[in-house]
Amino acid sequence: MRKYNYSLIAGLIITAFMLAVTITAHFWTPYSVTAMSSMSKNLPPSAAHLMGTDNFGRDVLSRVMSGCGTTFFIGMCTVVIGAVFGTIVGAVTGYFGGILDAVIMRINDVLLSFPSVLLALIFISFLGTGKYKIIIALGVMFIPSFARIVRSEVIRIKSQDYVKSARVMGAGSLRIIFVHIIPNIRVSMLTAAAVGFNNAVLAEASMSYLGLGVVPPEPSLGLMLSEAQQYIFVAPWYALFPGIVIALIILGFGLISEGLRGLAQK
């Protein structure tokens, strides 16, 4: 009897739905994301405003849809930066070893000993706030974790027979690393990317909540939670729906990483 990877399937369905919302928001939202109305402040969910309105009379559904796109954009860019540079660092140090490996990994260990959000806050304090600056800060902070994972996988695989055969046949080190080794650790890398995306979402939401992330009036799920804090008893829907969306995004990628981990163990 065929066994299905239900975690992976469920994660892909949830993530596909959230991506569909993000793509839709790029072309259409029920209302303008920034349009304010003094006559529509803190309206509860209704047929006109399915998720209600905020303290400026803006449609919460429209802002949640657009904020979902902002979250995905920041998460994806952060993972790409961390994965690309982390893979290069981890692959080179893991394959060649020696003094280079010892020095870089000690620096890596020092960076990993600090919470990534704390280091990102330090970067933000120098770079300033804004969507692209938070991407740079988080991307740099995620390089050590990807480097550590890739390094351990490269050390494990470089002693395999097919790698030794490629070396005997005259293949160069870079070819062995990026043609023979990296493709064989793709499942581990995808798992790390899914986990990294979740961490990026939480970090972005945390910094936007603190006012150090996305700059208003551009919508961000974390920023919406921050703005809704003082209206939690007057308009609870303002905080409820952005929180649900963040939870769904994290759940989707969490299930994907769990499913990929199951594939790697087979």
XYZ file of N, CA and C in Angstrom:
798
model
N 0.840 -1.197 0.000
C 0.000 0.000 0.000
C 0.876 1.249 0.000
N 0.551 2.188 -0.907
C 1.365 3.385 -1.033
C 1.128 4.328 0.138
N 2.220 4.821 0.723
C 2.113 5.769 1.828
C 2.284 7.187 1.306
N 1.383 8.045 1.701
C 1.437 9.434 1.279
C 2.096 10.292 2.358
N 2.826 11.280 1.906
C 3.461 12.226 2.813
C 2.452 13.332 3.107
N 1.587 13.079 4.104
C 0.477 13.998 4.362
C 0.955 15.360 4.856
N 2.058 15.395 5.594
C 2.576 16.684 6.063
C 2.979 17.557 4.884
N 3.686 16.963 3.932
C 4.127 17.711 2.759
C 2.936 18.164 1.926
N 1.959 17.276 1.736
C 0.778 17.616 0.937
C -0.007 18.756 1.588
N -0.252 18.633 2.892
C -1.002 19.675 3.607
C -0.247 21.003 3.576
N 1.066 20.954 3.771
C 1.864 22.169 3.736
C 1.837 22.840 2.377
N 1.913 22.035 1.313
C 1.875 22.592 -0.036
C 0.508 23.222 -0.336
N -0.556 22.604 0.143
C -1.901 23.151 -0.094
C -2.056 24.497 0.607
N -1.661 24.559 1.884
C -1.775 25.811 2.639
C -0.912 26.904 2.015
N 0.324 26.552 1.667
C 1.235 27.534 1.080
C 0.753 27.990 -0.287
N 0.217 27.059 -1.088
C -0.313 27.424 -2.403
C -1.474 28.399 -2.266
N -2.328 28.175 -1.270
C -3.454 29.085 -1.033
C -2.949 30.484 -0.660
N -1.965 30.548 0.241
C -1.433 31.847 0.652
C -0.714 32.544 -0.505
N -0.037 31.767 -1.347
C 0.601 32.352 -2.524
C -0.438 32.885 -3.504
N -1.554 32.161 -3.641
C -2.637 32.629 -4.516
C -3.193 33.959 -4.019
N -3.336 34.087 -2.694
C -3.784 35.352 -2.106
C -2.783 36.459 -2.412
N -1.504 36.141 -2.279
C -0.447 37.127 -2.532
C -0.458 37.595 -3.978
N -0.562 36.642 -4.905
C -0.573 36.989 -6.330
C -1.819 37.805 -6.672
N -2.961 37.413 -6.113
C -4.195 38.153 -6.356
C -4.075 39.596 -5.874
N -3.473 39.775 -4.681
C -3.338 41.120 -4.110
C -2.451 42.013 -4.969
N -1.555 41.397 -5.746
C -0.681 42.185 -6.616
C -1.474 42.862 -7.723
N -2.610 42.258 -8.115
C -3.422 42.801 -9.201
C -4.752 43.394 -8.716
N -5.258 42.879 -7.602
C -6.585 43.328 -7.152
C -6.753 43.151 -5.654
N -7.344 44.147 -5.021
C -7.797 44.060 -3.632
C -9.182 44.684 -3.573
N -10.030 44.273 -2.637
C -11.400 44.818 -2.578
C -11.436 46.340 -2.478
N -10.494 46.919 -1.751
C -10.407 48.365 -1.594
C -8.951 48.780 -1.719
N -8.733 50.081 -1.843
C -7.370 50.592 -1.836
C -6.722 50.281 -0.488
N -5.465 49.883 -0.540
C -4.767 49.494 0.685
C -4.537 50.695 1.608
N -4.376 51.869 1.026
C -4.051 53.060 1.820
C -5.214 54.033 1.974
N -6.354 53.764 1.318
C -7.485 54.699 1.375
C -8.084 54.736 2.779
N -8.222 55.933 3.327
C -8.789 56.104 4.666
C -10.193 56.685 4.577
N -10.994 56.403 5.596
C -12.365 56.919 5.658
C -12.731 57.176 7.110
N -12.974 58.437 7.424
C -13.336 58.789 8.805
C -14.707 58.251 9.197
N -15.509 57.896 8.198
C -16.855 57.369 8.458
C -16.855 55.852 8.632
N -15.721 55.209 8.415
C -15.687 53.736 8.443
C -14.679 53.201 9.453
N -14.388 53.936 10.504
C -13.398 53.508 11.483
C -13.893 52.342 12.332
N -13.041 51.328 12.470
C -13.286 50.199 13.372
C -14.641 49.521 13.152
N -15.014 49.367 11.884
C -16.256 48.658 11.577
C -16.032 47.152 11.713
N -16.989 46.421 12.282
C -16.831 44.969 12.418
C -16.966 44.279 11.068
N -16.559 43.019 10.972
C -16.710 42.278 9.712
C -18.151 42.297 9.226
N -18.321 42.508 7.920
C -19.649 42.587 7.311
C -19.528 42.209 5.844
N -20.633 42.272 5.129
C -20.609 41.956 3.701
C -19.758 42.958 2.934
N -19.741 44.207 3.384
C -18.956 45.244 2.707
C -17.472 45.112 3.023
N -17.162 44.769 4.271
C -15.777 44.600 4.707
C -15.672 43.261 5.437
N -15.235 42.239 4.727
C -15.276 40.878 5.265
C -14.427 40.709 6.525
N -13.380 41.499 6.662
C -12.546 41.439 7.864
C -12.622 42.727 8.683
N -13.621 43.539 8.393
C -13.789 44.786 9.118
C -12.841 45.870 8.637
N -12.763 46.960 9.397
C -11.872 48.065 9.077
C -11.004 48.403 10.289
N -9.963 49.190 10.058
C -9.062 49.553 11.153
C -9.390 50.938 11.686
N -8.502 51.467 12.511
C -8.752 52.756 13.153
C -8.692 53.944 12.205
N -8.204 53.720 10.964
C -8.199 54.767 9.949
C -9.293 54.553 8.903
N -10.126 53.537 9.119
C -11.180 53.237 8.161
C -10.705 52.452 6.957
N -9.498 51.903 7.026
C -8.978 51.104 5.908
C -9.496 49.675 5.988
N -9.718 49.073 4.835
C -10.230 47.713 4.772
C -9.166 46.722 5.223
N -9.461 45.946 6.262
C -8.482 45.014 6.828
C -8.153 43.891 5.850
N -9.158 43.383 5.140
C -8.917 42.308 4.176
C -7.922 42.748 3.111
N -8.091 43.947 2.574
C -7.182 44.453 1.543
C -5.766 44.573 2.083
N -5.648 45.051 3.304
C -4.321 45.229 3.895
C -3.690 43.885 4.271
N -4.507 42.937 4.696
C -3.987 41.601 4.994
C -3.476 40.939 3.714
N -4.231 41.066 2.624
C -3.805 40.490 1.349
C -2.486 41.098 0.890
N -2.381 42.427 0.955
C -1.155 43.089 0.545
C -0.015 42.797 1.518
N -0.317 42.766 2.818
C 0.691 42.455 3.820
C 1.224 41.048 3.680
N 0.386 40.134 3.242
C 0.819 38.756 2.987
C 1.890 38.739 1.893
N 1.693 39.579 0.866
C 2.691 39.684 -0.196
C 4.004 40.235 0.311
N 3.927 41.251 1.192
C 5.133 41.817 1.782
C 5.890 40.769 2.590
N 5.146 39.986 3.372
C 5.757 38.938 4.189
C 6.442 37.887 3.330
N 5.769 37.442 2.267
C 6.359 36.448 1.374
C 7.603 37.000 0.686
N 7.532 38.240 0.255
C 8.669 38.844 -0.444
C 9.884 38.916 0.462
N 9.692 39.400 1.683
C 10.799 39.509 2.630
C 11.344 38.129 2.987
N 10.436 37.166 3.244
C 10.867 35.811 3.596
C 11.655 35.154 2.484
N 11.175 35.245 1.260
C 11.850 34.612 0.132
C 13.216 35.240 -0.136
N 13.264 36.577 -0.133
C 14.546 37.248 -0.383
C 15.556 36.920 0.704
N 15.090 36.870 1.946
C 15.968 36.535 3.065
C 16.541 35.134 2.901
N 15.693 34.182 2.548
C 16.140 32.798 2.376
C 17.119 32.685 1.208
N 16.855 33.394 0.119
C 17.754 33.344 -1.035
C 19.141 33.855 -0.662
N 19.194 34.992 0.036
C 20.490 35.545 0.445
C 21.219 34.574 1.377
N 20.506 34.100 2.398
C 21.125 33.180 3.343
C 21.546 31.879 2.702
N 20.697 31.341 1.809
C 20.992 30.049 1.192
C 22.154 30.136 0.204
N 22.164 31.167 -0.637
C 23.220 31.284 -1.647
C 24.592 31.457 -0.991
N 24.715 32.452 -0.131
C 26.015 32.716 0.491
C 26.366 31.638 1.530
N 25.354 31.142 2.254
C 25.605 30.080 3.214
C 26.056 28.799 2.545
N 25.475 28.497 1.384
C 25.870 27.298 0.648
C 27.311 27.401 0.170
N 27.679 28.562 -0.350
C 29.056 28.750 -0.823
C 30.048 28.591 0.330
N 29.757 29.263 1.440
C 30.662 29.201 2.594
C 30.739 27.776 3.146
N 29.577 27.141 3.336
C 29.545 25.797 3.897
C 30.190 24.766 2.996
N 29.953 24.892 1.685
C 30.514 23.921 0.748
C 32.033 24.032 0.680
N 32.543 25.246 0.607
C 33.993 25.451 0.497
C 34.703 25.004 1.773
N 34.188 25.418 2.926
C 34.845 25.042 4.187
C 34.730 23.548 4.456
N 33.584 22.954 4.133
C 33.401 21.531 4.367
C 34.259 20.672 3.458
N 34.453 21.126 2.227
C 35.212 20.322 1.264
C 36.722 20.436 1.487
N 37.202 21.666 1.705
C 38.647 21.869 1.821
C 39.147 21.690 3.254
N 38.321 22.047 4.250
C 38.738 21.906 5.641
C 39.934 22.783 5.973
N 40.761 22.327 6.882
C 41.982 23.037 7.237
C 41.748 24.295 8.053
N 42.705 25.217 7.958
C 42.666 26.454 8.736
C 41.477 27.313 8.329
N 41.189 27.360 7.021
C 40.057 28.149 6.537
C 38.765 27.698 7.191
N 38.574 26.398 7.258
C 37.377 25.833 7.882
C 37.324 26.183 9.368
N 38.455 26.045 10.057
C 38.496 26.301 11.495
C 38.172 27.764 11.810
N 38.757 28.690 11.059
C 38.547 30.118 11.321
C 37.110 30.528 11.024
N 36.621 30.155 9.828
C 35.276 30.568 9.431
C 34.219 29.937 10.330
N 34.408 28.680 10.707
C 33.409 28.030 11.556
C 33.409 28.581 12.980
N 34.561 29.058 13.459
C 34.574 29.698 14.786
C 33.796 31.010 14.740
N 33.984 31.759 13.650
C 33.197 32.987 13.479
C 31.720 32.635 13.371
N 31.446 31.567 12.640
C 30.072 31.084 12.464
C 29.447 30.738 13.816
N 30.212 30.044 14.655
C 29.715 29.653 15.974
C 29.400 30.870 16.839
N 30.243 31.881 16.745
C 30.005 33.109 17.523
C 28.702 33.767 17.080
N 28.480 33.850 15.766
C 27.252 34.463 15.258
C 26.026 33.642 15.644
N 26.149 32.312 15.586
C 25.019 31.450 15.928
C 24.694 31.471 17.410
N 25.645 31.893 18.233
C 25.404 31.941 19.676
C 24.481 33.081 20.081
N 24.307 34.039 19.179
C 23.393 35.148 19.443
C 22.061 34.884 18.750
N 20.945 35.286 19.351
C 19.647 35.175 18.665
C 19.665 35.982 17.373
N 19.172 35.385 16.298
C 19.221 36.051 14.992
C 18.455 37.368 14.995
N 17.337 37.411 15.725
C 16.543 38.639 15.775
C 17.336 39.757 16.446
N 18.088 39.416 17.502
C 18.890 40.417 18.203
C 19.957 40.999 17.280
N 20.643 40.131 16.533
C 21.659 40.609 15.608
C 21.033 41.439 14.491
N 19.848 41.008 14.026
C 19.154 41.770 12.989
C 18.784 43.160 13.497
N 18.378 43.251 14.760
C 18.049 44.550 15.347
C 19.279 45.453 15.387
N 20.445 44.858 15.653
C 21.679 45.637 15.648
C 21.965 46.174 14.251
N 21.784 45.311 13.239
C 21.980 45.744 11.861
C 21.005 46.853 11.490
N 19.739 46.680 11.882
C 18.717 47.674 11.557
C 19.041 49.019 12.194
N 19.617 48.984 13.399
C 19.961 50.232 14.070
C 21.005 51.020 13.292
N 21.849 50.318 12.496
C 22.847 50.991 11.666
C 22.303 51.315 10.275
N 21.535 50.373 9.698
C 21.043 50.546 8.332
C 19.814 51.441 8.257
N 19.002 51.421 9.324
C 17.734 52.132 9.292
C 16.599 51.181 8.940
N 15.369 51.678 9.032
C 14.199 50.852 8.766
C 13.849 50.831 7.280
N 12.963 49.923 6.922
C 12.547 49.794 5.527
C 12.579 48.352 5.080
N 11.783 48.028 4.074
C 11.644 46.646 3.612
C 12.957 46.064 3.120
N 13.694 46.803 2.306
C 14.912 46.253 1.720
C 16.048 46.177 2.734
N 16.045 47.079 3.685
C 17.080 47.040 4.716
C 16.861 45.865 5.669
N 15.604 45.556 5.946
C 15.329 44.400 6.800
C 15.666 43.097 6.065
N 15.524 43.086 4.748
C 15.909 41.914 3.957
C 17.414 41.681 4.054
N 18.182 42.757 3.914
C 19.646 42.642 4.012
C 20.049 42.156 5.400
N 19.444 42.762 6.430
C 19.801 42.398 7.808
C 19.493 40.939 8.092
N 18.297 40.489 7.746
C 17.916 39.099 8.016
C 18.699 38.133 7.132
N 18.916 38.510 5.873
C 19.662 37.638 4.968
C 21.063 37.362 5.477
N 21.744 38.407 5.929
C 23.098 38.241 6.469
C 23.069 37.382 7.732
N 22.052 37.570 8.556
C 21.970 36.817 9.807
C 21.694 35.334 9.587
N 21.098 34.979 8.448
C 20.764 33.577 8.182
C 21.881 32.825 7.470
N 22.922 33.525 7.040
C 24.038 32.850 6.363
C 24.694 31.800 7.247
N 25.000 32.081 8.532
C 25.678 31.070 9.360
C 24.916 29.764 9.516
N 23.585 29.827 9.650
C 22.822 28.593 9.834
C 22.853 27.734 8.579
N 22.722 28.355 7.404
C 22.815 27.596 6.159
C 24.229 27.043 5.969
N 25.232 27.838 6.303
C 26.618 27.382 6.155
C 26.885 26.162 7.018
N 26.376 26.155 8.247
C 26.580 25.024 9.151
C 25.937 23.751 8.600
N 24.732 23.857 8.089
C 24.024 22.684 7.551
C 24.731 22.139 6.321
N 25.082 23.031 5.384
C 25.727 22.598 4.141
C 27.100 22.001 4.438
N 27.836 22.599 5.345
C 29.168 22.084 5.691
C 29.085 20.649 6.203
N 28.158 20.376 7.116
C 28.041 19.024 7.669
C 27.657 18.014 6.597
N 26.796 18.425 5.662
C 26.393 17.521 4.582
C 27.551 17.272 3.614
N 28.315 18.309 3.317
C 29.454 18.155 2.403
C 30.506 17.234 3.014
N 30.788 17.399 4.294
C 31.757 16.522 4.974
C 31.294 15.067 4.908
N 29.989 14.856 5.045
C 29.449 13.493 5.018
C 29.547 12.877 3.622
N 29.317 13.690 2.600
C 29.212 13.155 1.241
C 30.561 13.095 0.522
N 31.498 13.952 0.871
C 32.744 14.029 0.093
C 33.574 12.744 0.157
N 33.276 11.860 1.122
C 33.994 10.591 1.206
C 33.279 9.458 0.459
N 32.150 9.777 -0.195
C 31.412 8.764 -0.946
C 32.200 8.331 -2.178
N 31.921 7.105 -2.643
C 32.681 6.533 -3.762
C 32.544 7.348 -5.043
N 31.342 7.863 -5.323
C 31.167 8.588 -6.585
C 31.940 9.911 -6.584
N 32.149 10.499 -5.412
C 32.961 11.711 -5.318
C 34.430 11.365 -5.528
N 34.870 10.261 -4.931
C 36.247 9.817 -5.120
C 36.506 9.480 -6.586
N 35.518 8.856 -7.238
C 35.674 8.501 -8.658
C 35.799 9.752 -9.520
N 34.997 10.760 -9.217
C 35.064 12.019 -9.971
C 36.421 12.680 -9.790
N 36.967 12.592 -8.579
C 38.273 13.190 -8.303
C 39.367 12.442 -9.071
N 39.266 11.112 -9.109
C 40.257 10.293 -9.823
C 40.206 10.573 -11.320
N 39.006 10.845 -11.835
C 38.842 11.112 -13.272
C 39.264 12.522 -13.651
N 39.716 13.297 -12.676
C 40.271 14.612 -12.982
C 39.321 15.778 -12.828
N 38.175 15.547 -12.241
C 37.228 16.652 -12.049
C 37.796 17.652 -11.052
N 37.621 18.942 -11.343
C 38.110 19.982 -10.457
C 37.276 20.072 -9.189
N 37.825 20.754 -8.202
C 37.146 20.851 -6.904
C 35.790 21.545 -7.015
N 35.738 22.639 -7.772
C 34.477 23.366 -7.904
C 33.429 22.511 -8.611
N 33.849 21.755 -9.615
C 32.907 20.878 -10.313
C 32.385 19.792 -9.379
N 33.281 19.227 -8.581
C 32.856 18.192 -7.630
C 31.865 18.762 -6.627
N 32.156 19.975 -6.133
C 31.283 20.578 -5.125
C 29.905 20.883 -5.692
N 29.867 21.588 -6.814
C 28.595 22.121 -7.312
C 27.874 21.214 -8.309
N 28.546 20.191 -8.803
C 27.889 19.271 -9.745
C 27.606 17.921 -9.096
N 28.527 17.448 -8.258
C 28.388 16.111 -7.688
C 27.877 16.106 -6.247
N 28.207 17.130 -5.477
C 27.839 17.117 -4.052
C 26.550 17.905 -3.786
N 26.517 19.167 -4.192
C 25.359 20.034 -3.875
C 24.025 19.436 -4.334
N 23.935 18.887 -5.573
C 22.636 18.305 -5.973
C 22.184 17.157 -5.072
N 23.101 16.506 -4.401
C 22.739 15.370 -3.559
C 22.387 15.760 -2.123
N 22.435 17.053 -1.831
C 22.003 17.505 -0.505
C 20.825 18.465 -0.639
N 20.147 18.417 -1.785
C 19.065 19.370 -2.044
C 17.900 19.215 -1.070
N 17.608 17.977 -0.623
C 16.504 17.789 0.311
C 16.811 18.476 1.640
N 18.024 18.315 2.126
C 18.425 18.983 3.364
C 18.392 20.491 3.205
N 18.803 20.981 2.041
C 18.807 22.414 1.791
C 17.381 22.961 1.712
N 16.479 22.212 1.073
C 15.080 22.644 0.988
C 14.431 22.660 2.374
N 14.769 21.662 3.189
C 14.257 21.632 4.559
C 14.744 22.846 5.339
N 16.036 23.144 5.202
C 16.607 24.311 5.885
C 15.973 25.601 5.367
N 15.679 25.648 4.066
C 15.056 26.842 3.494
C 13.649 27.047 4.045
N 12.889 25.953 4.193
C 11.534 26.061 4.741
C 11.562 26.553 6.187
N 12.483 26.005 6.972
C 12.633 26.451 8.360
C 13.106 27.901 8.396
N 14.054 28.236 7.519
C 14.555 29.602 7.457
C 13.482 30.597 7.073
N 12.583 30.190 6.171
C 11.482 31.080 5.777
C 10.594 31.383 6.975
N 10.266 30.361 7.742
C 9.452 30.577 8.940
C 10.143 31.524 9.922
N 11.439 31.316 10.113
C 12.178 32.200 11.013
C 12.198 33.637 10.491
N 12.293 33.778 9.163
C 12.289 35.113 8.563
C 10.928 35.795 8.755
N 9.853 35.029 8.613
C 8.509 35.582 8.815
C 8.340 36.069 10.248
N 8.764 35.244 11.189
C 8.650 35.629 12.602
C 9.535 36.834 12.923
N 10.748 36.850 12.356
C 11.658 37.967 12.621
C 11.116 39.260 12.023
N 10.599 39.185 10.800
C 10.035 40.387 10.168
C 8.829 40.895 10.935
N 7.969 39.975 11.354
C 6.781 40.369 12.112
C 7.185 41.004 13.446
N 8.208 40.430 14.078
C 8.660 40.963 15.361
C 9.216 42.369 15.216
N 10.054 42.579 14.191
C 10.663 43.890 14.019
C 9.654 44.934 13.540
N 8.733 44.515 12.679
C 7.680 45.441 12.259
C 6.777 45.786 13.436
N 6.540 44.807 14.296
C 5.739 45.040 15.502
C 6.410 46.083 16.397
N 7.748 46.048 16.436
C 8.504 47.002 17.246
C 8.719 48.332 16.534
N 8.234 48.421 15.287
C 8.400 49.656 14.533
C 9.743 49.790 13.855
N 10.473 48.668 13.697
C 11.808 48.700 13.105
C 11.853 47.980 11.759
N 10.704 47.630 11.221
C 10.666 46.889 9.969
C 10.102 47.709 8.829
N 9.005 47.227 8.260
C 8.355 47.895 7.135
C 7.810 49.249 7.581
N 7.991 50.252 6.740
C 7.590 51.620 7.079
C 6.170 51.890 6.587
N 5.280 52.425 7.447
C 3.934 52.796 7.007
C 4.021 53.835 5.877
N 3.022 53.907 4.978
C 1.737 53.183 5.026
C 1.770 51.811 4.350
N 2.949 51.340 3.907
C 3.019 50.007 3.303
C 2.587 48.961 4.324
N 1.651 48.093 3.955
C 1.124 47.126 4.931
C 2.106 46.011 5.233
N 2.123 45.608 6.478
C 2.898 44.466 6.937
C 2.085 43.795 8.032
N 2.088 42.476 8.050
C 1.289 41.760 9.041
C 1.759 42.084 10.453
N 3.060 42.158 10.657
C 3.580 42.514 11.972
C 3.234 43.939 12.352
N 3.307 44.851 11.390
C 2.954 46.246 11.644
C 1.476 46.380 11.974
N 0.640 45.596 11.299
C -0.795 45.620 11.584
C -1.074 45.155 13.013
N -0.352 44.145 13.461
C -0.511 43.679 14.846
C -0.112 44.773 15.832
N 0.942 45.501 15.497
C 1.386 46.586 16.369
C 0.341 47.695 16.433
N -0.186 48.066 15.285
C -1.196 49.125 15.238
C -2.485 48.712 15.934
N -2.786 47.409 15.890
C -4.048 46.922 16.460
C -3.995 46.742 17.965
N -2.802 46.812 18.543
C -2.653 46.510 19.963
C -3.539 47.381 20.854
N -3.584 48.672 20.577
C -4.358 49.563 21.427
C -5.859 49.521 21.135
N -6.236 48.767 20.115
C -7.655 48.635 19.776
C -8.148 47.213 19.967
N -7.397 46.417 20.739
C -7.699 44.998 20.865
C -9.084 44.744 21.453
N -9.573 45.624 22.329
C -10.893 45.444 22.927
C -11.981 46.178 22.140
N -11.576 47.169 21.352
C -12.543 47.923 20.546
C -12.771 47.245 19.201
N -11.687 46.807 18.570
C -11.768 46.166 17.252
C -10.850 44.952 17.223
N -11.221 43.863 17.889
C -10.344 42.682 17.976
C -10.038 42.051 16.629
N -10.917 42.251 15.646
C -10.702 41.666 14.320
C -9.460 42.257 13.646
N -9.073 43.454 14.042
C -7.914 44.111 13.453
C -6.631 43.334 13.756
N -6.540 42.740 14.923
C -5.382 41.924 15.290
C -5.591 40.453 14.944
N -6.851 40.000 15.000
C -7.148 38.579 14.819
C -6.756 38.084 13.433
N -7.170 38.784 12.392
C -6.960 38.274 11.035
C -5.495 38.313 10.592
N -4.732 39.372 10.859
C -3.292 39.302 10.547
C -2.588 38.188 11.315
N -2.994 37.980 12.577
C -2.394 36.902 13.368
C -2.688 35.532 12.775
N -3.927 35.332 12.301
C -4.296 34.054 11.684
C -3.479 33.812 10.423
N -3.293 34.861 9.625
C -2.539 34.713 8.375
C -1.078 34.366 8.663
N -0.473 35.032 9.636
C 0.905 34.695 10.015
C 0.991 33.237 10.451
N 0.005 32.802 11.257
C -0.008 31.416 11.734
C -0.139 30.440 10.567
N -0.965 30.764 9.569
C -1.146 29.879 8.421
C 0.121 29.785 7.581
N 0.788 30.917 7.384
C 2.036 30.899 6.612
C 3.080 30.024 7.305
N 3.220 30.209 8.609
C 4.188 29.429 9.375
C 3.802 27.955 9.399
N 2.511 27.679 9.551
C 2.041 26.287 9.556
C 2.330 25.614 8.226
N 2.066 26.308 7.122
C 2.297 25.733 5.803
C 3.743 25.345 5.588
N 4.657 26.260 5.867
C 6.079 25.963 5.669
C 6.602 25.004 6.718
N 6.008 25.034 7.929
C 6.401 24.062 8.940
C 6.057 22.639 8.519
N 4.881 22.460 7.930
C 4.481 21.140 7.439
C 5.337 20.705 6.251
N 5.706 21.669 5.411
C 6.576 21.348 4.279
C 7.938 20.860 4.771
N 8.498 21.574 5.746
C 9.804 21.157 6.279
C 9.717 19.791 6.937
N 8.595 19.509 7.630
C 8.406 18.196 8.246
C 8.293 17.115 7.186
N 7.583 17.408 6.114
C 7.461 16.443 5.030
C 8.776 16.185 4.330
N 9.552 17.246 4.098
C 10.863 17.085 3.463
C 11.813 16.304 4.365
N 11.699 16.531 5.668
C 12.534 15.776 6.616
C 12.210 14.292 6.544
N 10.931 13.984 6.340
C 10.526 12.589 6.211
C 11.088 11.965 4.935
N 11.133 12.755 3.845
C 11.710 12.258 2.592
C 13.198 11.989 2.755
N 13.879 12.866 3.491
C 15.333 12.712 3.668
C 15.674 11.465 4.459
N 14.761 11.016 5.318
C 15.022 9.856 6.167
C 14.740 8.535 5.456
N 14.115 8.617 4.285
C 13.802 7.371 3.569
C 15.014 6.853 2.815
